[in-house]
PDB file of C-alpha atoms in Angstrom:
ATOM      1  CA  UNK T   5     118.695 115.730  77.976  1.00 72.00           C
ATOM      2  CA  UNK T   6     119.912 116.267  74.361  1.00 88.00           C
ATOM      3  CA  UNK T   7     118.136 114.424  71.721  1.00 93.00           C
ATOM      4  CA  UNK T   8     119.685 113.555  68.447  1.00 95.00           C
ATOM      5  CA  UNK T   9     118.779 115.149  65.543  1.00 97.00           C
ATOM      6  CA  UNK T  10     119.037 113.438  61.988  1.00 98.00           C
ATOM      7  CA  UNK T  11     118.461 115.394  59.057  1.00 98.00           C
ATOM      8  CA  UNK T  12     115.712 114.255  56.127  1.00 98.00           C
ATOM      9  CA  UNK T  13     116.422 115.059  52.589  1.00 98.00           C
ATOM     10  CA  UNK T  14     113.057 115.275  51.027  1.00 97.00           C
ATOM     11  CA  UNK T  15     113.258 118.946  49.875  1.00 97.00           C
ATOM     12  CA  UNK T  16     116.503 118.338  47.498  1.00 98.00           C
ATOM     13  CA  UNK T  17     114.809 115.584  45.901  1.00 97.00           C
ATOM     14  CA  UNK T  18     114.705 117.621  42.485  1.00 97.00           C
ATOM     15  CA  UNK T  19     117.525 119.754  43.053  1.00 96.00           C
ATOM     16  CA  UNK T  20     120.814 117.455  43.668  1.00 97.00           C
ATOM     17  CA  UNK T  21     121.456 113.863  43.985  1.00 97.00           C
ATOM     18  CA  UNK T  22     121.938 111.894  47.167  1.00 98.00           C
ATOM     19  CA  UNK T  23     125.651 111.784  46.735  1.00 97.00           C
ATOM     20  CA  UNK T  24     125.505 115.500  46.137  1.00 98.00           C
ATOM     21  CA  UNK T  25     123.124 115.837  48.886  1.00 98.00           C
ATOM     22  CA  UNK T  26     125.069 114.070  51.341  1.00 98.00           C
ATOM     23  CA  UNK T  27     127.975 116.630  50.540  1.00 98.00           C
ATOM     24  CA  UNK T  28     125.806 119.783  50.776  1.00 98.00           C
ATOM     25  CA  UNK T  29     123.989 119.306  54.050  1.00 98.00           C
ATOM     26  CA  UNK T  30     127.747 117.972  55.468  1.00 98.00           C
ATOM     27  CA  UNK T  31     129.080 121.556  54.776  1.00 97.00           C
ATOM     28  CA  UNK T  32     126.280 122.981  56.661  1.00 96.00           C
ATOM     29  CA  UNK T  33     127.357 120.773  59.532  1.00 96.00           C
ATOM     30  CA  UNK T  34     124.999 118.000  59.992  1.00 97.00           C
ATOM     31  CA  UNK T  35     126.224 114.298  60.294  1.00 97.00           C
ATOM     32  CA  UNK T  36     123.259 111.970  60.334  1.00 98.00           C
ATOM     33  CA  UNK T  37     120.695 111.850  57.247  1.00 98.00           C
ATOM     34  CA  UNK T  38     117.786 110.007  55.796  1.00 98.00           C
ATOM     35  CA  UNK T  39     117.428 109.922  52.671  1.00 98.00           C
ATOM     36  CA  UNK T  40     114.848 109.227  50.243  1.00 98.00           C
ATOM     37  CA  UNK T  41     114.508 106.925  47.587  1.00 98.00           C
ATOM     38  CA  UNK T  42     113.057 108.569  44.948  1.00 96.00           C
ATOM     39  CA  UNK T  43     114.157 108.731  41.445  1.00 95.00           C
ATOM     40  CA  UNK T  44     116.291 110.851  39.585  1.00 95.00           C
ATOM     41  CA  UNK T  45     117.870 111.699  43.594  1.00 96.00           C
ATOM     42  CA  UNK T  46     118.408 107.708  44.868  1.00 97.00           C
ATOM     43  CA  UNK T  47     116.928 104.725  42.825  1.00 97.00           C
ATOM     44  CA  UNK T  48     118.558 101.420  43.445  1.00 95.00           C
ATOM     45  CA  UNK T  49     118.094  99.614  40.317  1.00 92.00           C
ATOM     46  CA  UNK T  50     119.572 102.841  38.238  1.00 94.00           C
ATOM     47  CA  UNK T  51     122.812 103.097  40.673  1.00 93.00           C
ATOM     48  CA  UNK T  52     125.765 101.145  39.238  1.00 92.00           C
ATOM     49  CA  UNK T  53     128.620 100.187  41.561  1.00 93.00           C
ATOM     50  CA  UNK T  54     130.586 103.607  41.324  1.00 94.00           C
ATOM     51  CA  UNK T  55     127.309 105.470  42.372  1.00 94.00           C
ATOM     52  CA  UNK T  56     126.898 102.713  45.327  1.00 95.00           C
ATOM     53  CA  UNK T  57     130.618 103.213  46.340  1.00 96.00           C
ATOM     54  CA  UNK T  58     130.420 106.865  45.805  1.00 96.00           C
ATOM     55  CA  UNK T  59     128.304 107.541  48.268  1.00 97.00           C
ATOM     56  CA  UNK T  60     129.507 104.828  50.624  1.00 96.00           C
ATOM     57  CA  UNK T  61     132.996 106.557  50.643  1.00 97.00           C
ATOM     58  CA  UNK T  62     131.681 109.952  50.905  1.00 98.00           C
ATOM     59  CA  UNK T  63     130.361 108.518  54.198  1.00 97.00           C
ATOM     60  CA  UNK T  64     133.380 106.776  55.263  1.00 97.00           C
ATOM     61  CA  UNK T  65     135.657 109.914  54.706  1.00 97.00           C
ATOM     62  CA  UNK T  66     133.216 112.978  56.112  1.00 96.00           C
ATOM     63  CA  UNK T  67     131.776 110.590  59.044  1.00 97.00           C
ATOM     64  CA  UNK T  68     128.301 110.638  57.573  1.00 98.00           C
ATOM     65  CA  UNK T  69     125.876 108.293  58.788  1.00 98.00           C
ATOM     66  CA  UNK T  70     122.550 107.271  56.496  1.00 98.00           C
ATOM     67  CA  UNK T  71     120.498 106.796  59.290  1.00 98.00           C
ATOM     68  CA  UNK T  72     117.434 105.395  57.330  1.00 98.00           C
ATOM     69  CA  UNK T  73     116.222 104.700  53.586  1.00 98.00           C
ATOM     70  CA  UNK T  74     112.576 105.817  53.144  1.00 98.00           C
ATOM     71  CA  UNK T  75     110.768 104.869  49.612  1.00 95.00           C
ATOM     72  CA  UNK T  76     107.441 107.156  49.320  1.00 90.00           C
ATOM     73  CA  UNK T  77     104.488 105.580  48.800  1.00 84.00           C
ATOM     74  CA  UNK T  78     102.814 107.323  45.926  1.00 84.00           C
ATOM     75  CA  UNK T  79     103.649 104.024  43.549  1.00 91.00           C
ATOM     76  CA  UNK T  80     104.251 101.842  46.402  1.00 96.00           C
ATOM     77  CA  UNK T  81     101.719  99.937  47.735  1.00 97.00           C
ATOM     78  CA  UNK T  82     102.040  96.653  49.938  1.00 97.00           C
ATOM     79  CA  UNK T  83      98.139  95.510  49.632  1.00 97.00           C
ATOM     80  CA  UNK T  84      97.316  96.595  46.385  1.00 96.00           C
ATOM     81  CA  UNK T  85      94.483  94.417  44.604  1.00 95.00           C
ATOM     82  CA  UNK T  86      96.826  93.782  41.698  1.00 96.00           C
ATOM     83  CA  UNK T  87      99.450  90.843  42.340  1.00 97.00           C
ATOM     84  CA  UNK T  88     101.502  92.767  39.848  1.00 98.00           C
ATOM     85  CA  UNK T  89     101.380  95.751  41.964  1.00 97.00           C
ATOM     86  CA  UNK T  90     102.019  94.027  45.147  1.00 97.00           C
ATOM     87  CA  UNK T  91     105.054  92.077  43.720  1.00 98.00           C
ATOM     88  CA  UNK T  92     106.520  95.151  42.393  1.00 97.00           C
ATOM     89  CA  UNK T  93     105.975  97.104  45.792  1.00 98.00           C
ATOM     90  CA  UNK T  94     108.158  94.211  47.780  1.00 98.00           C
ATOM     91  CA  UNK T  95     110.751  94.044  45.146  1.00 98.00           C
ATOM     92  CA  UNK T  96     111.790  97.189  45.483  1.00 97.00           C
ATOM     93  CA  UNK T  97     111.771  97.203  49.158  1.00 98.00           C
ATOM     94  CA  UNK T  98     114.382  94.481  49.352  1.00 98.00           C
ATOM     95  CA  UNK T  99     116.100  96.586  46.945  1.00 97.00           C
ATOM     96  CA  UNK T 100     116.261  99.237  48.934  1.00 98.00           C
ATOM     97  CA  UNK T 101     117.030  97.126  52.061  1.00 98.00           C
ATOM     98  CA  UNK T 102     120.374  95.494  50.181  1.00 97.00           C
ATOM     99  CA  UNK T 103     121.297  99.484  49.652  1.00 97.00           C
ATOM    100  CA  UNK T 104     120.676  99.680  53.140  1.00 98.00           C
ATOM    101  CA  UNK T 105     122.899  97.127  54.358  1.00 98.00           C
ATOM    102  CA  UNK T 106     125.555  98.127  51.957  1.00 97.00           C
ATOM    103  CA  UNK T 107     125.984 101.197  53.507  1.00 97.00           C
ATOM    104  CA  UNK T 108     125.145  99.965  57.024  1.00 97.00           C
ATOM    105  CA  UNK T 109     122.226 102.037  57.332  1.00 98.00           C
ATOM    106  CA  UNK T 110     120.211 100.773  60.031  1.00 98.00           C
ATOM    107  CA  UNK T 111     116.577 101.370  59.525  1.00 98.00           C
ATOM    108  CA  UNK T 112     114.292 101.048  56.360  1.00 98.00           C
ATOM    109  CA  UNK T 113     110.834 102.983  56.617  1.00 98.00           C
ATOM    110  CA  UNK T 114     107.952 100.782  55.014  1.00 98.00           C
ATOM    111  CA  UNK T 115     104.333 102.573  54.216  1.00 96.00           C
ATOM    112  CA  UNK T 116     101.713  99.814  55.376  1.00 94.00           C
ATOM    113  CA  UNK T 117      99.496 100.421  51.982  1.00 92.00           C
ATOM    114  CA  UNK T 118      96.342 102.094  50.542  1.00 94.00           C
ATOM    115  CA  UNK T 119      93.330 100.691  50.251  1.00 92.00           C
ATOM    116  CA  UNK T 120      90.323 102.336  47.975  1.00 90.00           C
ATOM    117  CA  UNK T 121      88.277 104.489  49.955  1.00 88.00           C
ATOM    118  CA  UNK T 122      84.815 103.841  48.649  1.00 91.00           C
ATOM    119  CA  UNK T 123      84.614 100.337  48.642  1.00 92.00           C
ATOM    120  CA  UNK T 124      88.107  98.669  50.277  1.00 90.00           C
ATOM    121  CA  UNK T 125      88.887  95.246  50.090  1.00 92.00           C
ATOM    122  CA  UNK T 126      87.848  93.126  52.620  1.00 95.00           C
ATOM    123  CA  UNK T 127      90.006  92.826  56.035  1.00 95.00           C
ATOM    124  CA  UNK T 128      91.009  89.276  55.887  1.00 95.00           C
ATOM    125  CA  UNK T 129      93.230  89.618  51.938  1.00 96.00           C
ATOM    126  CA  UNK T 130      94.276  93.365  53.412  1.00 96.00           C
ATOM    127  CA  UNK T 131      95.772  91.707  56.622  1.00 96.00           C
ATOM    128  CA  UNK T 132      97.027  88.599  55.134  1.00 97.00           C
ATOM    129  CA  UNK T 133      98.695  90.352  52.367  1.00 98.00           C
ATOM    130  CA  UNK T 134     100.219  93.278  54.259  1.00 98.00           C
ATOM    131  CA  UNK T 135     102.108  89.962  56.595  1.00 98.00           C
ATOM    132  CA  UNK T 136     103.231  88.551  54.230  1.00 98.00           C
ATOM    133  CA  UNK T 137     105.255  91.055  52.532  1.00 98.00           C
ATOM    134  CA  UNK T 138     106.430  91.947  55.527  1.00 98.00           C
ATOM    135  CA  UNK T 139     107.730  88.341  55.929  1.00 98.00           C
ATOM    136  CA  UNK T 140     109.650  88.629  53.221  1.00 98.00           C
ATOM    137  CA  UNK T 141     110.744  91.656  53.505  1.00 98.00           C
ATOM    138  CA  UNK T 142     111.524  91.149  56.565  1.00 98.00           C
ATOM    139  CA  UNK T 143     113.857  87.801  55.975  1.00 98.00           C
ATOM    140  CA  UNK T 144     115.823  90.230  53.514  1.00 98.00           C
ATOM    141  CA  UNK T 145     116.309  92.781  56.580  1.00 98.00           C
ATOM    142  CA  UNK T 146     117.655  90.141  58.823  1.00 98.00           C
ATOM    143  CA  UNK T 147     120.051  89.165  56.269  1.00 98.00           C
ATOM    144  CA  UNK T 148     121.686  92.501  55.709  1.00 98.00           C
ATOM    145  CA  UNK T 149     121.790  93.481  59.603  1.00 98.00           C
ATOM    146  CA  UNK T 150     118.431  96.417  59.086  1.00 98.00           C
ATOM    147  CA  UNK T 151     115.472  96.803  60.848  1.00 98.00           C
ATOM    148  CA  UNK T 152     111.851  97.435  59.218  1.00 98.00           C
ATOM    149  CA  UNK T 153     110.078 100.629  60.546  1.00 98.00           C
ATOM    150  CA  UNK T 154     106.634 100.738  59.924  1.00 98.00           C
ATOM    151  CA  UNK T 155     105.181 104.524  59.065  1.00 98.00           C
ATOM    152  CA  UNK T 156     101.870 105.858  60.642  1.00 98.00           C
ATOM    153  CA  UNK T 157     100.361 107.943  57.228  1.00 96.00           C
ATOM    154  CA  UNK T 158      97.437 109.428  57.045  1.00 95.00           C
ATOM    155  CA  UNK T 159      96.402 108.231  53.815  1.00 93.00           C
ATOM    156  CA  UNK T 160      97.415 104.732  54.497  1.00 95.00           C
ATOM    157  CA  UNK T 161      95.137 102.190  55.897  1.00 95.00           C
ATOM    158  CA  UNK T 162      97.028 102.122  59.139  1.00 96.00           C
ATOM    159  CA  UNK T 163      97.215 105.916  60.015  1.00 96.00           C
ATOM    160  CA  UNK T 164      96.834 105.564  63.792  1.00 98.00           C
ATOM    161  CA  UNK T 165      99.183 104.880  66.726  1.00 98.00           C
ATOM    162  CA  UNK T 166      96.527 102.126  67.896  1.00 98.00           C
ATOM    163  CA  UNK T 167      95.768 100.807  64.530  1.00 95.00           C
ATOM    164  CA  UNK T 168      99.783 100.140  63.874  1.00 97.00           C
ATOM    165  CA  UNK T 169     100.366  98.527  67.514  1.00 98.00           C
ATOM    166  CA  UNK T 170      97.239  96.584  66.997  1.00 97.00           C
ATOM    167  CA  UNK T 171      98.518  95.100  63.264  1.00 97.00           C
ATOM    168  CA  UNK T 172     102.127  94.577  64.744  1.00 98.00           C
ATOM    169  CA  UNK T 173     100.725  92.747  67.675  1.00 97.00           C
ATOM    170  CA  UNK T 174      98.724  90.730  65.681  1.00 97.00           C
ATOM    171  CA  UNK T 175     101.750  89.935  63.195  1.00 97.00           C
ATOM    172  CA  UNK T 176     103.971  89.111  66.394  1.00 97.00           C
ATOM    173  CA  UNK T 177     107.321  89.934  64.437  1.00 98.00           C
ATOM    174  CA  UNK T 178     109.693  91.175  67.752  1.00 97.00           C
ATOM    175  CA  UNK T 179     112.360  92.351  64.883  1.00 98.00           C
ATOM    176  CA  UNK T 180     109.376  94.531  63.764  1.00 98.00           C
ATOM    177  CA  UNK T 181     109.641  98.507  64.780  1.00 98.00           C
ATOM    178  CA  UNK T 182     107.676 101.846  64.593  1.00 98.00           C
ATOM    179  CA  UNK T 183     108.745 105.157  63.005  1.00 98.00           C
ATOM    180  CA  UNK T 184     105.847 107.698  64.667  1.00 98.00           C
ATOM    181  CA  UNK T 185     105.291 110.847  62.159  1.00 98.00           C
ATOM    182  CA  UNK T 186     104.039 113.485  64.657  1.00 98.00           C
ATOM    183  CA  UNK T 187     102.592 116.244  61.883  1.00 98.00           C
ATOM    184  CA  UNK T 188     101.349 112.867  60.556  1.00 98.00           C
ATOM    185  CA  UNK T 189      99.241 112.072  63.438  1.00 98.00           C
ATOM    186  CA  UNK T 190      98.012 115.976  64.006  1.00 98.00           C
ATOM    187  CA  UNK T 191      96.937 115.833  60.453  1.00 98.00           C
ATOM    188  CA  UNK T 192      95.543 112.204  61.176  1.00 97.00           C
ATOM    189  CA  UNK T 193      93.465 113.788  64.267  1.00 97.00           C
ATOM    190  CA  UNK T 194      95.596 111.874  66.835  1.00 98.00           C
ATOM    191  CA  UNK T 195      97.444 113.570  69.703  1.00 98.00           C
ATOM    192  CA  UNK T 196     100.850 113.173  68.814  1.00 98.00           C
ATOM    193  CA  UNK T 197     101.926 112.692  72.636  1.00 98.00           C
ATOM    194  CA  UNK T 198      99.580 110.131  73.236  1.00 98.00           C
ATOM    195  CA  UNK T 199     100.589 108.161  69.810  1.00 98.00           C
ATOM    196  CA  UNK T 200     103.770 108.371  71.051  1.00 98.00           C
ATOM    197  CA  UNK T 201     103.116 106.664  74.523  1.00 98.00           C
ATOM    198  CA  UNK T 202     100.917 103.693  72.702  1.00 98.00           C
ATOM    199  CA  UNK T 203     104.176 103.505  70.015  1.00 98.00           C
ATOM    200  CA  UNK T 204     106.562 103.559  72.780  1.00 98.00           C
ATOM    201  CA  UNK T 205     107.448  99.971  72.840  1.00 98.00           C
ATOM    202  CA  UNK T 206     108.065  99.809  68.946  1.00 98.00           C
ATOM    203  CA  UNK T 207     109.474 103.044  68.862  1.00 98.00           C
ATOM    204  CA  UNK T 208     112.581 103.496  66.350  1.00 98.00           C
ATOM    205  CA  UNK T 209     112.908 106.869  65.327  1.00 95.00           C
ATOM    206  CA  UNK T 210     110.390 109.839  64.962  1.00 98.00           C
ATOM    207  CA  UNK T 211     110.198 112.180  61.843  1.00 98.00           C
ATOM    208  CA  UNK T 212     109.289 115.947  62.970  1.00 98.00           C
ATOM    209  CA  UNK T 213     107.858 118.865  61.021  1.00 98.00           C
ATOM    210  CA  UNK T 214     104.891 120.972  61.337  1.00 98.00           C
ATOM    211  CA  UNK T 215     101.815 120.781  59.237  1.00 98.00           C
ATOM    212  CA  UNK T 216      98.121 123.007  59.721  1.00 97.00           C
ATOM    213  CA  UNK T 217      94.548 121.306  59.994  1.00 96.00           C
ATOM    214  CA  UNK T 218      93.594 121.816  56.849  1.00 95.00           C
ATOM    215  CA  UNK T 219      96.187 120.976  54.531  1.00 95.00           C
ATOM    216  CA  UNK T 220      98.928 118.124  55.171  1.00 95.00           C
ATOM    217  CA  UNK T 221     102.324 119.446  55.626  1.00 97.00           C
ATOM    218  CA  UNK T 222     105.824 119.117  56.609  1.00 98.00           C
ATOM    219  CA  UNK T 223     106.912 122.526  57.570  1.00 98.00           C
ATOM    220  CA  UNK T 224     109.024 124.541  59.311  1.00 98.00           C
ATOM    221  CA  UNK T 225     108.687 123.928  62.857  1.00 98.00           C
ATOM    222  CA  UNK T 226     106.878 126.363  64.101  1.00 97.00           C
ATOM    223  CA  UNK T 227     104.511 127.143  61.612  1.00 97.00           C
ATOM    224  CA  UNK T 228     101.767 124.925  62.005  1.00 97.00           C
ATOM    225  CA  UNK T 229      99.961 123.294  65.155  1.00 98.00           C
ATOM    226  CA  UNK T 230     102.313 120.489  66.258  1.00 98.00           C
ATOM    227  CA  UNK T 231     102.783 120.728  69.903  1.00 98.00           C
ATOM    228  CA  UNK T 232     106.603 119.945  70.245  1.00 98.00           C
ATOM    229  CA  UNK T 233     106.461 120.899  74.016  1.00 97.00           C
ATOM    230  CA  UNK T 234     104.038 117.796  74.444  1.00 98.00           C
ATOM    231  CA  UNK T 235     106.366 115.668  72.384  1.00 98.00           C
ATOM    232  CA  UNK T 236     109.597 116.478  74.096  1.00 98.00           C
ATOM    233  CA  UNK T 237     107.654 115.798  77.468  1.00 98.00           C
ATOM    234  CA  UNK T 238     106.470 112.697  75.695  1.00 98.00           C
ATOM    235  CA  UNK T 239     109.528 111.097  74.650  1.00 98.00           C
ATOM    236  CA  UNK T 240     111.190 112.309  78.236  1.00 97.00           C
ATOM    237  CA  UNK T 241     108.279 110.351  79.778  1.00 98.00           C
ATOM    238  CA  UNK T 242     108.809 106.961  77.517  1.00 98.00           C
ATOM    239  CA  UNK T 243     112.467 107.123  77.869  1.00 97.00           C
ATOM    240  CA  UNK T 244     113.081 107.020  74.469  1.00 97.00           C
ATOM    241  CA  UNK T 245     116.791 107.770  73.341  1.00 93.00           C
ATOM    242  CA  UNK T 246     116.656 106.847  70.119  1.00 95.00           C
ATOM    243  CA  UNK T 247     117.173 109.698  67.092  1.00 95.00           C
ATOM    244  CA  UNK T 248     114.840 112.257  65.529  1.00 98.00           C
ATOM    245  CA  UNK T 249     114.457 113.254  61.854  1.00 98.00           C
ATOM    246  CA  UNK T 250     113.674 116.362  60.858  1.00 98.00           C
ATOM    247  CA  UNK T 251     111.409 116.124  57.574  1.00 98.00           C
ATOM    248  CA  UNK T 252     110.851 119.510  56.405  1.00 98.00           C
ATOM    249  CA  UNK T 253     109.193 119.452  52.834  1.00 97.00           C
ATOM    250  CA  UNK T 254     110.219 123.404  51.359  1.00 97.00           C
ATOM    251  CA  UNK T 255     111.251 125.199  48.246  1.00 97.00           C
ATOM    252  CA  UNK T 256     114.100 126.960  50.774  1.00 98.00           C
ATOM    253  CA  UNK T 257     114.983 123.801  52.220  1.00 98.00           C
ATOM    254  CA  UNK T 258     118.553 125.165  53.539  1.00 98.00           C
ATOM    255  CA  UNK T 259     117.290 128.095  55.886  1.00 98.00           C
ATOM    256  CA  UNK T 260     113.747 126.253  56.538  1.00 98.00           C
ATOM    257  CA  UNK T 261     116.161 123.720  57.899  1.00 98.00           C
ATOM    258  CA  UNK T 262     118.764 125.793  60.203  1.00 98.00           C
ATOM    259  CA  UNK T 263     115.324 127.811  61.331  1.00 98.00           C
ATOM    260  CA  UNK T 264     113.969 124.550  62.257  1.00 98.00           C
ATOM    261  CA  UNK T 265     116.742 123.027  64.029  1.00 97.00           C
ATOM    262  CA  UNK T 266     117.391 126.371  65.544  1.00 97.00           C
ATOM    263  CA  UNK T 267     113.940 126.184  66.951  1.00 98.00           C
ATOM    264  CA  UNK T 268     114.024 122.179  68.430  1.00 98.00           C
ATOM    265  CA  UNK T 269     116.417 123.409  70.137  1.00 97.00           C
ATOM    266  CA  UNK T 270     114.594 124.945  72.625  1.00 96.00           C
ATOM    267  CA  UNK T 271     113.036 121.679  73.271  1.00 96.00           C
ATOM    268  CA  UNK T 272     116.409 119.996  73.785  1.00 96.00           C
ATOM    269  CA  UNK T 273     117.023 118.551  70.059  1.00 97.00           C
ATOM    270  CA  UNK T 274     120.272 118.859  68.294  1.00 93.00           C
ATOM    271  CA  UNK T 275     122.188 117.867  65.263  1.00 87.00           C
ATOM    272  CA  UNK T 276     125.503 117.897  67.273  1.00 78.00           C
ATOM    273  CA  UNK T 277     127.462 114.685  66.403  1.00 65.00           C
ATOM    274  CA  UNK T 278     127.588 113.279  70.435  1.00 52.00           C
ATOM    275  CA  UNK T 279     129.154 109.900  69.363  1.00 45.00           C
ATOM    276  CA  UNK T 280     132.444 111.898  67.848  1.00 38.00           C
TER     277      UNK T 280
END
């Protein structure tokens, strides 16, 4: 079985705008992307309409597909103590969704939220708060024809396969999906296999890269301790058919990248274009 193979765009945040992006990674013959939505690279309320169509026709005329829109989470946060904060945080998630559905992107990639590690806030305005956003965010999604995808982080207060099934049980949204981070979970202490069996009916997408114990990563693959044996076995085992995004963080993103695909490969990925 060949599994598809979308490419992230993390490591050109700095370097070259989406549009320009987009355009780079197509002449190194990949088709499907996600992109991030970080400023100066993609920031929805500093696109005008040219940028917008720009990049929408760039898709159009290359047969690009933006897979997914993922907004980081450094000044995002969905149960923030501050109203202000939390307000903000949504905001710019339906932002981002409207981009999304304006370029018929499918998926948007939420971060559940931080919480302070000393002394967090209690359970019931964490939960209560994290729903309702997603509500919201959520009635926006339907709207434009996208699908929330909800991140397992290791610094978020949902870092665990079980903790994110749990939450999204307890929320009961069907519409409601999981994107499962596999150097994520090593770095989280979770067996990336087995997070992706308890994911496996919320499963969306997965993001792969390779990280060490002792400092969080997204590498090449292949230099750190992700087992991508177990995880090939583990998505042949679930069934799942859905795409892969490679999500490699490096100052040499273009060879880090071919060396990367070159080497999921072996475990049956690829960035070839099967829909034509």
């Amino acid at each position: 079985m060949t599994r598809p193979l979308a490419i992230n765009c993390y490591s050109y945040i700095w370097r070259l705008s989406a549009c320009e992006t987009l355009a780079h990674l197509a002449e190194h013959g990949h088709r499907h992307f996600e992109l991030m939505v970080n400023w100066p690279h993609l920031w929805p309320s500093a696109m005008g309409n040219a940028a917008r169509h720009r990049i929408g026709r760039l898709l159009e005329e290359k047969n690009l597909k933006v897979l997914s829109l993922a907004p980081p989470m450094l000044d995002l946060n969905l149960v923030s103590n501050s109203p202000e904060v939390r307000r903000y945080s949504i905001d710019h998630y339906i932002d981002v969704i409207r981009l999304a559905g304006e370029w018929r992107t499918p998926w948007v990639v939420v971060v559940p939220g931080k919480i302070h590690p000393l002394l967090p806030l209690p359970s019931h305005f964490r939960d209560r708060w994290f729903e309702d956003a997603l509500e919201e965010m959520d009635r926006a999604a339907e709207s434009e024809g996208v699908k929330l995808t909800i991140e397992n982080v290791p610094s978020s207060y949902l870092p665990h396969a079980g903790d994110l099934m749990r939450r999204l049980r307890e929320i009961g949204n069907p519409r409601l999906g999981v994107t499962y981070d596999v150097a994520n979970a090593v770095f989280a202490s979770e067996d990336p296999a087995e997070g992706l069996r308890i994911v496996a009916p919320k499963l969306e997408f997965v993001h792969l890269s390779d990280t060490g114990l002792s400092t969080w990563a997204h590498s090449t693959i292949g230099t750190g301790v992700v087992p991508f044996d177990r995880i090939a076995s583990a998505l042949a085992e679930i069934g799942f058919k859905g795409p892969s995004t490679l999500e490699v963080i490096s100052q040499t993103p273009d060879e880090d990248i071919a060396a990367s695909c070159k080497a999921l490969s072996a475990f049956g990925w690829s960035t070839a274009d099967r829909t034509g």
